Structures are given as structure tokens and as C-alpha cells.
Coordinates of C-alpha atoms and ligand atoms in Angstrom, one line a residue:
M1 CA 0.0 0.0 0.0
G2 CA 3.0 2.3 0.6
T3 CA 3.4 3.1 -3.1
L4 CA -0.2 4.2 -3.6
T5 CA -1.2 7.8 -3.4
V6 CA -3.9 8.9 -0.9
S7 CA -6.4 9.2 -3.8
Q8 CA -5.7 5.6 -4.9
K9 CA -6.0 4.2 -1.4
M10 CA -9.5 5.7 -1.0
T11 CA -10.7 3.4 -3.9
L12 CA -10.0 0.4 -1.6
A13 CA -12.8 1.4 0.8
Q14 CA -15.8 -0.9 0.9
D15 CA -19.1 0.4 -0.4
F16 CA -21.7 -1.1 1.9
L17 CA -22.1 2.3 3.5
P18 CA -22.3 5.0 0.8
I19 CA -21.9 8.5 2.3
N20 CA -22.7 11.7 0.5
G21 CA -20.8 13.9 3.0
T22 CA -21.1 15.5 6.4
D23 CA -24.8 16.3 7.2
Y24 CA -24.2 18.3 10.3
I25 CA -22.0 18.6 13.4
E26 CA -23.8 19.0 16.7
L27 CA -22.2 20.5 19.8
Y28 CA -23.6 20.2 23.3
V29 CA -22.9 23.5 25.0
G30 CA -23.8 25.2 28.3
N31 CA -25.5 28.2 26.7
A32 CA -26.5 27.7 23.0
K33 CA -27.9 31.2 22.7
Q34 CA -24.5 32.7 23.5
A35 CA -22.5 30.1 21.5
A36 CA -24.7 30.8 18.4
H37 CA -23.8 34.5 18.8
Y38 CA -20.1 33.6 18.9
Y39 CA -20.2 31.4 15.8
K40 CA -22.2 34.0 13.9
T41 CA -20.0 37.0 15.0
A42 CA -16.6 35.4 15.0
F43 CA -16.9 32.7 12.3
G44 CA -19.6 34.2 10.0
F45 CA -22.1 31.4 10.3
Q46 CA -25.7 32.3 9.2
S47 CA -28.9 31.8 11.2
C48 CA -30.7 28.8 9.7
A49 CA -33.1 27.0 12.0
Y50 CA -34.2 26.7 15.6
A51 CA -36.0 24.2 17.9
G52 CA -36.9 24.8 21.5
P53 CA -39.9 25.5 23.8
E54 CA -41.4 27.9 21.1
T55 CA -41.5 25.0 18.7
G56 CA -42.8 22.4 21.1
V57 CA -39.5 20.9 22.3
R58 CA -39.5 20.9 26.1
D59 CA -36.1 19.7 27.2
R60 CA -33.6 21.6 25.0
A61 CA -32.9 24.5 22.7
S62 CA -31.0 23.9 19.4
Y63 CA -29.7 26.6 17.0
V64 CA -28.7 25.5 13.5
L65 CA -26.1 27.7 11.8
K66 CA -25.0 27.4 8.2
Q67 CA -22.0 28.5 6.1
G68 CA -21.2 27.1 2.7
K69 CA -22.2 23.4 3.0
I70 CA -21.5 23.3 6.8
R71 CA -24.3 22.9 9.2
L72 CA -23.4 23.5 12.9
V73 CA -26.0 22.6 15.5
L74 CA -25.6 24.1 19.0
T75 CA -27.8 22.4 21.7
T76 CA -28.2 23.2 25.3
P77 CA -30.4 21.4 27.9
L78 CA -33.2 23.2 29.7
N79 CA -32.9 21.3 33.0
S80 CA -30.4 19.2 34.9
D81 CA -32.2 15.9 34.7
N82 CA -31.1 15.4 31.1
S83 CA -28.5 13.3 29.3
I84 CA -27.2 16.5 27.6
S85 CA -26.6 18.0 31.0
Q86 CA -24.7 15.0 32.1
H87 CA -22.6 15.2 28.9
I88 CA -21.7 18.9 29.5
L89 CA -21.0 18.3 33.2
K90 CA -18.4 15.7 32.3
H91 CA -17.0 17.0 29.0
G92 CA -17.7 20.7 29.0
D93 CA -18.8 22.1 25.6
G94 CA -17.9 19.7 22.8
V95 CA -18.9 17.7 19.8
K96 CA -21.6 15.1 20.4
I97 CA -22.8 14.2 16.9
L98 CA -20.9 13.8 13.6
A99 CA -23.9 13.3 11.3
L100 CA -23.4 11.6 7.9
W101 CA -25.6 12.2 4.9
V102 CA -26.7 8.8 3.5
D103 CA -29.2 7.6 0.9
D104 CA -30.7 4.9 3.2
A105 CA -30.5 5.4 7.0
Y106 CA -32.2 2.1 7.8
K107 CA -29.7 0.2 5.7
A108 CA -26.8 2.2 7.1
F109 CA -27.9 1.1 10.6
E110 CA -28.4 -2.5 9.7
E111 CA -25.0 -2.8 7.9
T112 CA -23.0 -1.1 10.7
T113 CA -24.7 -2.7 13.6
N114 CA -24.4 -6.2 11.9
R115 CA -20.7 -5.4 11.8
G116 CA -20.5 -4.6 15.5
G117 CA -21.6 -0.9 15.7
K118 CA -23.1 -0.1 19.1
V119 CA -26.6 1.3 18.9
Y120 CA -27.2 4.9 19.8
M121 CA -30.5 5.5 18.0
E122 CA -32.7 2.8 16.4
P123 CA -33.8 3.8 12.9
Q124 CA -36.8 6.2 12.9
T125 CA -38.8 8.3 10.5
L126 CA -39.5 11.9 11.4
T127 CA -42.2 13.7 9.5
D128 CA -43.7 17.2 9.2
E129 CA -45.5 19.2 6.5
H130 CA -42.2 19.3 4.5
G131 CA -41.8 15.6 4.2
E132 CA -39.8 12.9 6.1
V133 CA -36.3 12.4 7.3
K134 CA -35.0 8.9 8.3
I135 CA -32.4 8.8 10.9
S136 CA -30.4 6.3 12.9
G137 CA -27.1 6.3 14.9
I138 CA -24.2 4.4 16.4
Y139 CA -21.5 5.3 18.9
T140 CA -17.9 5.9 17.8
Y141 CA -15.0 6.8 20.2
G142 CA -15.9 7.9 23.7
E143 CA -19.5 9.2 23.9
T144 CA -19.3 10.6 20.3
V145 CA -22.0 9.5 17.9
H146 CA -22.4 9.0 14.1
L147 CA -25.9 9.7 13.0
F148 CA -27.0 8.5 9.6
V149 CA -29.4 11.1 8.0
E150 CA -31.5 10.3 4.9
R151 CA -33.3 13.4 3.7
K152 CA -34.1 12.7 0.0
N153 CA -37.9 13.1 0.7
Y154 CA -37.5 16.3 2.8
N155 CA -37.5 20.0 1.8
G156 CA -37.8 21.7 5.2
V157 CA -35.1 24.0 6.6
F158 CA -33.3 21.3 8.6
L159 CA -35.2 18.4 10.3
P160 CA -38.8 17.9 11.3
G161 CA -39.4 19.9 14.6
Y162 CA -37.2 22.8 13.5
K163 CA -38.5 26.1 12.3
V164 CA -36.8 28.7 10.1
W165 CA -34.7 31.0 12.3
N166 CA -35.1 34.6 11.1
S167 CA -32.6 36.9 12.9
K168 CA -32.2 40.6 12.7
Y169 CA -28.4 40.1 13.3
N170 CA -26.7 38.7 10.2
P171 CA -22.9 39.2 10.1
T172 CA -21.3 38.4 6.7
D173 CA -19.7 35.0 6.1
T174 CA -15.9 34.5 6.1
G175 CA -15.6 32.1 3.1
L176 CA -15.9 28.8 5.0
L177 CA -17.1 26.2 2.5
Y178 CA -17.3 22.6 3.8
V179 CA -16.0 20.2 6.5
D180 CA -12.7 18.8 5.2
H181 CA -12.1 16.4 8.1
C182 CA -12.8 15.8 11.8
V183 CA -10.1 14.5 14.1
G184 CA -10.7 12.3 17.2
N185 CA -8.4 11.9 20.2
V186 CA -8.4 8.4 21.7
G187 CA -6.7 7.0 24.8
W188 CA -3.4 5.0 25.2
N189 CA -3.4 1.9 22.9
R190 CA -6.8 2.8 21.5
M191 CA -5.8 4.1 18.1
N192 CA -5.5 0.7 16.4
P193 CA -8.7 -0.7 17.8
T194 CA -10.5 2.5 16.6
I195 CA -8.9 2.2 13.1
K196 CA -10.1 -1.4 13.0
W197 CA -13.6 -0.3 14.1
Y198 CA -13.7 2.2 11.2
E199 CA -12.5 -0.5 8.8
D200 CA -14.9 -3.3 10.0
V201 CA -18.0 -1.4 11.0
M202 CA -17.9 1.6 8.5
G203 CA -15.9 0.0 5.6
F204 CA -13.4 2.9 5.7
V205 CA -9.8 2.7 4.6
N206 CA -6.6 3.9 6.3
I207 CA -5.1 6.4 3.9
L208 CA -2.3 7.8 5.9
S209 CA -0.3 7.0 9.1
F210 CA 2.1 8.9 11.2
D211 CA 4.1 7.5 14.1
D212 CA 5.8 9.1 17.1
K213 CA 9.1 9.1 15.2
Q214 CA 7.6 11.5 12.6
I215 CA 5.5 13.6 15.0
N216 CA 7.5 14.6 18.0
T217 CA 9.2 17.5 19.6
E218 CA 11.7 17.7 22.4
Y219 CA 8.9 17.1 24.8
S220 CA 5.9 15.2 23.4
A221 CA 4.7 13.0 20.6
L222 CA 1.6 11.6 19.0
M223 CA 0.6 8.9 16.6
S224 CA -2.1 9.5 14.0
K225 CA -3.9 7.4 11.4
V226 CA -6.4 8.9 8.9
M227 CA -9.6 7.0 7.9
S228 CA -11.6 7.8 4.8
N229 CA -14.7 6.6 3.2
G230 CA -14.5 5.5 -0.5
N231 CA -15.3 8.8 -2.2
G232 CA -13.2 10.8 0.3
Y233 CA -16.1 13.0 1.3
V234 CA -15.7 12.0 5.0
K235 CA -12.3 11.7 6.6
F236 CA -11.6 11.0 10.3
P237 CA -8.0 11.1 11.5
I238 CA -7.5 9.4 14.8
N239 CA -4.8 10.5 17.3
E240 CA -3.3 8.7 20.2
P241 CA -0.8 10.1 22.7
A242 CA 2.8 8.8 22.6
E243 CA 5.4 8.8 25.4
G244 CA 7.5 12.0 25.6
K245 CA 9.5 13.8 28.3
K246 CA 6.4 15.7 29.2
K247 CA 2.6 15.5 28.8
S248 CA 1.4 15.5 25.2
Q249 CA -1.4 17.7 23.9
I250 CA -3.5 14.6 23.4
E251 CA -3.1 13.7 27.0
E252 CA -4.0 17.2 28.0
Y253 CA -7.2 16.9 25.9
L254 CA -8.1 13.5 27.4
D255 CA -7.6 14.9 30.9
F256 CA -9.8 17.9 30.3
Y257 CA -12.5 16.4 28.1
E258 CA -12.5 13.5 30.6
G259 CA -12.4 10.9 27.8
E260 CA -12.1 10.5 24.1
G261 CA -13.7 12.9 21.7
V262 CA -13.4 15.3 18.8
Q263 CA -10.2 17.3 18.9
H264 CA -10.6 19.5 15.9
I265 CA -12.9 20.3 12.9
A266 CA -11.1 21.3 9.8
I267 CA -13.0 23.6 7.5
A268 CA -12.1 24.4 3.9
T269 CA -11.8 27.8 2.2
N270 CA -10.8 28.8 -1.3
D271 CA -8.9 31.8 0.0
I272 CA -7.2 31.2 3.3
V273 CA -5.5 34.6 3.5
S274 CA -8.8 36.4 3.2
T275 CA -10.7 34.0 5.5
V276 CA -8.0 34.1 8.2
K277 CA -7.8 37.9 8.1
Q278 CA -11.5 38.2 8.6
L279 CA -11.6 35.6 11.4
M280 CA -8.8 37.4 13.2
A281 CA -10.5 40.7 12.9
R282 CA -13.6 39.2 14.3
G283 CA -11.9 37.8 17.4
V284 CA -11.0 34.2 16.5
E285 CA -7.7 33.4 18.2
F286 CA -5.1 31.4 16.3
L287 CA -1.9 29.7 17.4
D288 CA 1.1 31.9 17.2
A289 CA 3.1 32.1 14.0
P290 CA 6.1 29.8 13.7
P291 CA 9.5 31.3 13.8
N292 CA 10.9 33.2 10.8
A293 CA 13.1 30.3 9.9
Y294 CA 9.9 28.3 9.0
Y295 CA 9.2 30.8 6.2
E296 CA 12.8 31.0 5.1
E297 CA 12.9 27.2 4.6
L298 CA 9.5 27.1 2.9
P299 CA 10.6 27.4 -0.8
N300 CA 13.0 24.5 -0.2
R301 CA 10.5 22.3 1.6
V302 CA 7.4 22.8 -0.5
G303 CA 8.7 24.2 -3.8
K304 CA 6.9 26.9 -5.8
I305 CA 3.5 28.0 -4.5
D306 CA 1.0 30.5 -6.0
E307 CA 0.8 32.7 -2.8
D308 CA 3.2 35.4 -1.7
I309 CA 5.0 34.3 1.4
A310 CA 4.8 37.7 3.2
P311 CA 1.0 37.6 4.0
L312 CA 1.3 33.9 5.0
Q313 CA 4.1 34.8 7.4
E314 CA 2.2 37.8 8.8
L315 CA -0.9 35.6 9.6
G316 CA 1.2 32.5 10.6
I317 CA -0.4 30.3 7.9
L318 CA 1.4 27.0 7.5
V319 CA 2.2 25.2 4.2
D320 CA 2.8 21.6 3.5
C321 CA 3.0 19.4 0.4
D322 CA 2.7 15.8 -0.8
E323 CA 3.0 14.1 -4.2
E324 CA -0.3 15.4 -5.3
G325 CA 0.1 19.1 -4.5
Y326 CA 0.3 21.4 -1.5
L327 CA -2.0 22.8 1.2
L328 CA -2.2 25.8 3.5
Q329 CA -3.6 25.6 7.0
L330 CA -3.9 27.3 10.3
F331 CA -5.2 26.2 13.7
T332 CA -7.3 28.2 16.2
K333 CA -6.7 28.0 19.9
P334 CA -9.3 25.9 21.8
V335 CA -12.7 27.6 21.6
E336 CA -13.6 26.7 25.2
D337 CA -11.9 27.3 28.6
R338 CA -11.1 23.6 28.8
P339 CA -8.2 23.0 26.3
T340 CA -10.3 20.6 24.1
L341 CA -12.0 21.4 20.8
F342 CA -10.4 23.7 18.3
F343 CA -10.8 24.5 14.5
E344 CA -8.5 24.2 11.6
I345 CA -8.8 26.4 8.5
I346 CA -7.5 24.6 5.4
Q347 CA -7.1 25.4 1.7
R348 CA -6.1 22.5 -0.5
K349 CA -4.2 23.0 -3.7
G350 CA -4.0 19.4 -4.9
A351 CA -2.6 17.9 -1.7
Q352 CA -4.8 15.1 -0.1
S353 CA -2.7 14.9 3.1
F354 CA -3.1 16.7 6.4
G355 CA 0.1 18.7 7.0
A356 CA 2.4 16.2 8.7
G357 CA 5.3 18.4 7.6
N358 CA 3.8 21.1 9.9
F359 CA 3.2 19.0 12.9
K360 CA 6.5 19.8 14.5
A361 CA 6.1 23.6 14.1
L362 CA 2.5 23.2 15.2
F363 CA 3.3 21.1 18.2
E364 CA 5.9 23.6 19.4
S365 CA 3.3 26.3 19.2
I366 CA 0.7 24.2 21.1
E367 CA 3.3 23.4 23.7
R368 CA 3.9 27.1 24.3
E369 CA 0.2 27.4 25.0
Q370 CA 0.2 24.2 27.2
A371 CA 3.0 25.6 29.2
K372 CA 1.1 28.8 29.9
R373 CA -1.8 26.6 31.2
G374 CA 0.7 24.7 33.5
N375 CA -0.1 21.4 31.7
L376 CA 3.2 20.6 30.0
Ligands
LIG1 FE1 -6.5 18.6 10.7

């Protein structure tokens, strides 16, 4: 397999679970009203749909935000006797649901649970005046869930039970287009079983692997394997901590999330310089720029690129390449007080990889932040 490109490896995935893309990502948060304001103001998401007491939902309020093809759902419980409250008490704000858009949610459930998937939601059909949505779900790592969403017979705003959310406050978007990949952090010795789970239960294929020899700094290390479905529309890298002189960022995550979960959501843009400038101006905090030497070495490491280096350096944007092209990327700081979930902004120019050449520069930057928190 080592001689195949990433694109060639994807064709080896099995097709018992056809996936059209990410349907939505749902976060459980302590105060969805305020979180929605943050994602609108800082990231440029647009008001889309709402469910809560005003729409007949008694136990929660959910805000659906949209930008490009991305749907972000922010849900908060309305009382303490609630599984969402328990989730937030343990994990803080974080990703609960990675929902996948499928053509047949009943078949997706049957195929995956027959292969060992643990049931989260039995298949069900939700209806309203706009049609029907079929939905089912299984657990993946930690308490995180994959829902299968079939919406070919639905033309409502989001799901049955949701109403259009008309807001008078509508900041402009920032050029975010679609979910490129979502990364999970798992515990010690849990990466390979998780990889096998994605192979066996979901029919995914391992397209890239990094070990602690490749991804390490003076202090800490991690191992990572990237799982993809056959068409490459859904990619889930899985990280595991590795032994280092000090505590790795993955361990810090596991300590503060109190378990396995989603580490970062990578969102694609067609113009990373413009997108990052806007995000910074609107208060999104990014990791510090790598040292000047990183940009001096850039032409040697990645070859010729279309962009001028000066604006990349000014914004701290990282560049990496593989045999199929190059990519530009930048990582936010965690978006909660617990050092858990963060975002990545990525622009691909041919490359199908994930920026392994940047991991060292990235890690050193993360470790500076970890040290400030007293967790290194
Ligand atoms: Fe990433």
C-alpha cells in the first residue's frame, strides 16, 4: 500500500455504507444562545433553524447555523435531569454528533450494527409538513456518535421539529465552505482498535499513518492514522498520545475532556489569507506564527506556490506538500476554557494529506500554550 497515493488508497474502501458527505455537526454546549452569537459573529455562520420551547421541544434548545455546506447545531439542555446536562457536566462544551448524509438510514444502521456498531438510535422516520427524514445512529469513540441522516424526501429547513430562524443580526460569512475532516483523540493503545472499528464497521480505509518518530518535539509526541470513506467526502483522522518527556497535547485533551472525543474540525476555504484575516479581525484566536526560519525554509520544503509568502508569514499560515500538490492551514486556539475542541482552516491546492510536515512547528506552538496553562 505504501506506493499508492492517498487518492488511490480511497478506492480500496468498501461500499456497503455509501456516504454523500457530512450532514451536520452538533455540539452540546452550556449556553447555546450565546454560543450561536459567537459562531455568527466570529466565524460568520448564518442563522438557519431553531428548535426549542417555542416549537414544542421541552427539554432543549437547538440553534442551526450554516455557512457554505457546513451545518453546525448548538444544543443546550433546559434542565439538569437530562442526558445532555450529564454530557456537558463531564466533558464541557464539545462535539456530540458527527452526522453523515446517506441515501438509506435504515440500511446504514443494519449494515453497521451487523458489523459490531453499538446502537445509539434505532432507525426512525421523522415527519412534518415538509416531508420525512429517516435517521439512525451508532456510537464511535468515547460518547461521540455518528448519526445517519436520509433526507431525500424532505424539503424543510433542517429536520422535522425545526423552524426557520429569522434573525435581525446577520454578520457576513468568512468564506468557509465545507468540512474537510474531523479529528478524534483516543486513549493509550486505543488508536489501532479505533482504526479497525472504522474498517470493520464503517468500511473505511486507512489512507495515511504517522508514528511518534515522525510527529515529535523535544517534549511530546503523538501517533495518528487517517480513515476515509470511499469517495473521500468523509475523513476521520484518529490521534493517540505517545510517550514523551512531558505530557502530550493529546493527554491534556483527554484529561480535560475526561475521555475520548473530537479534537478539531477542519473547514475548507478557497482563499485562506482572506478568510483568516476576517476571522482574526472578528476575534478568533489562532496559534502563534512559527519562527521566521519556518518561512525562510518554505521554498526548499514545498517548492513553488501561488501565494506570496509575506501575507502567509504575517498571519502565521502553515504550508505543506505531498506528491499530489500542497495545502495551506492554520489552527485556532481551543474555543472553550477547557483545552479541548479547536478548529482548523485549510485550503487544498492538490494535496490530499493533512500537514504532517507542519506537525513539529504546530506542536511547538501548542506546547507554548500548554506551558502557559501549566499542563506541560
Ligand atoms: Fe487537521
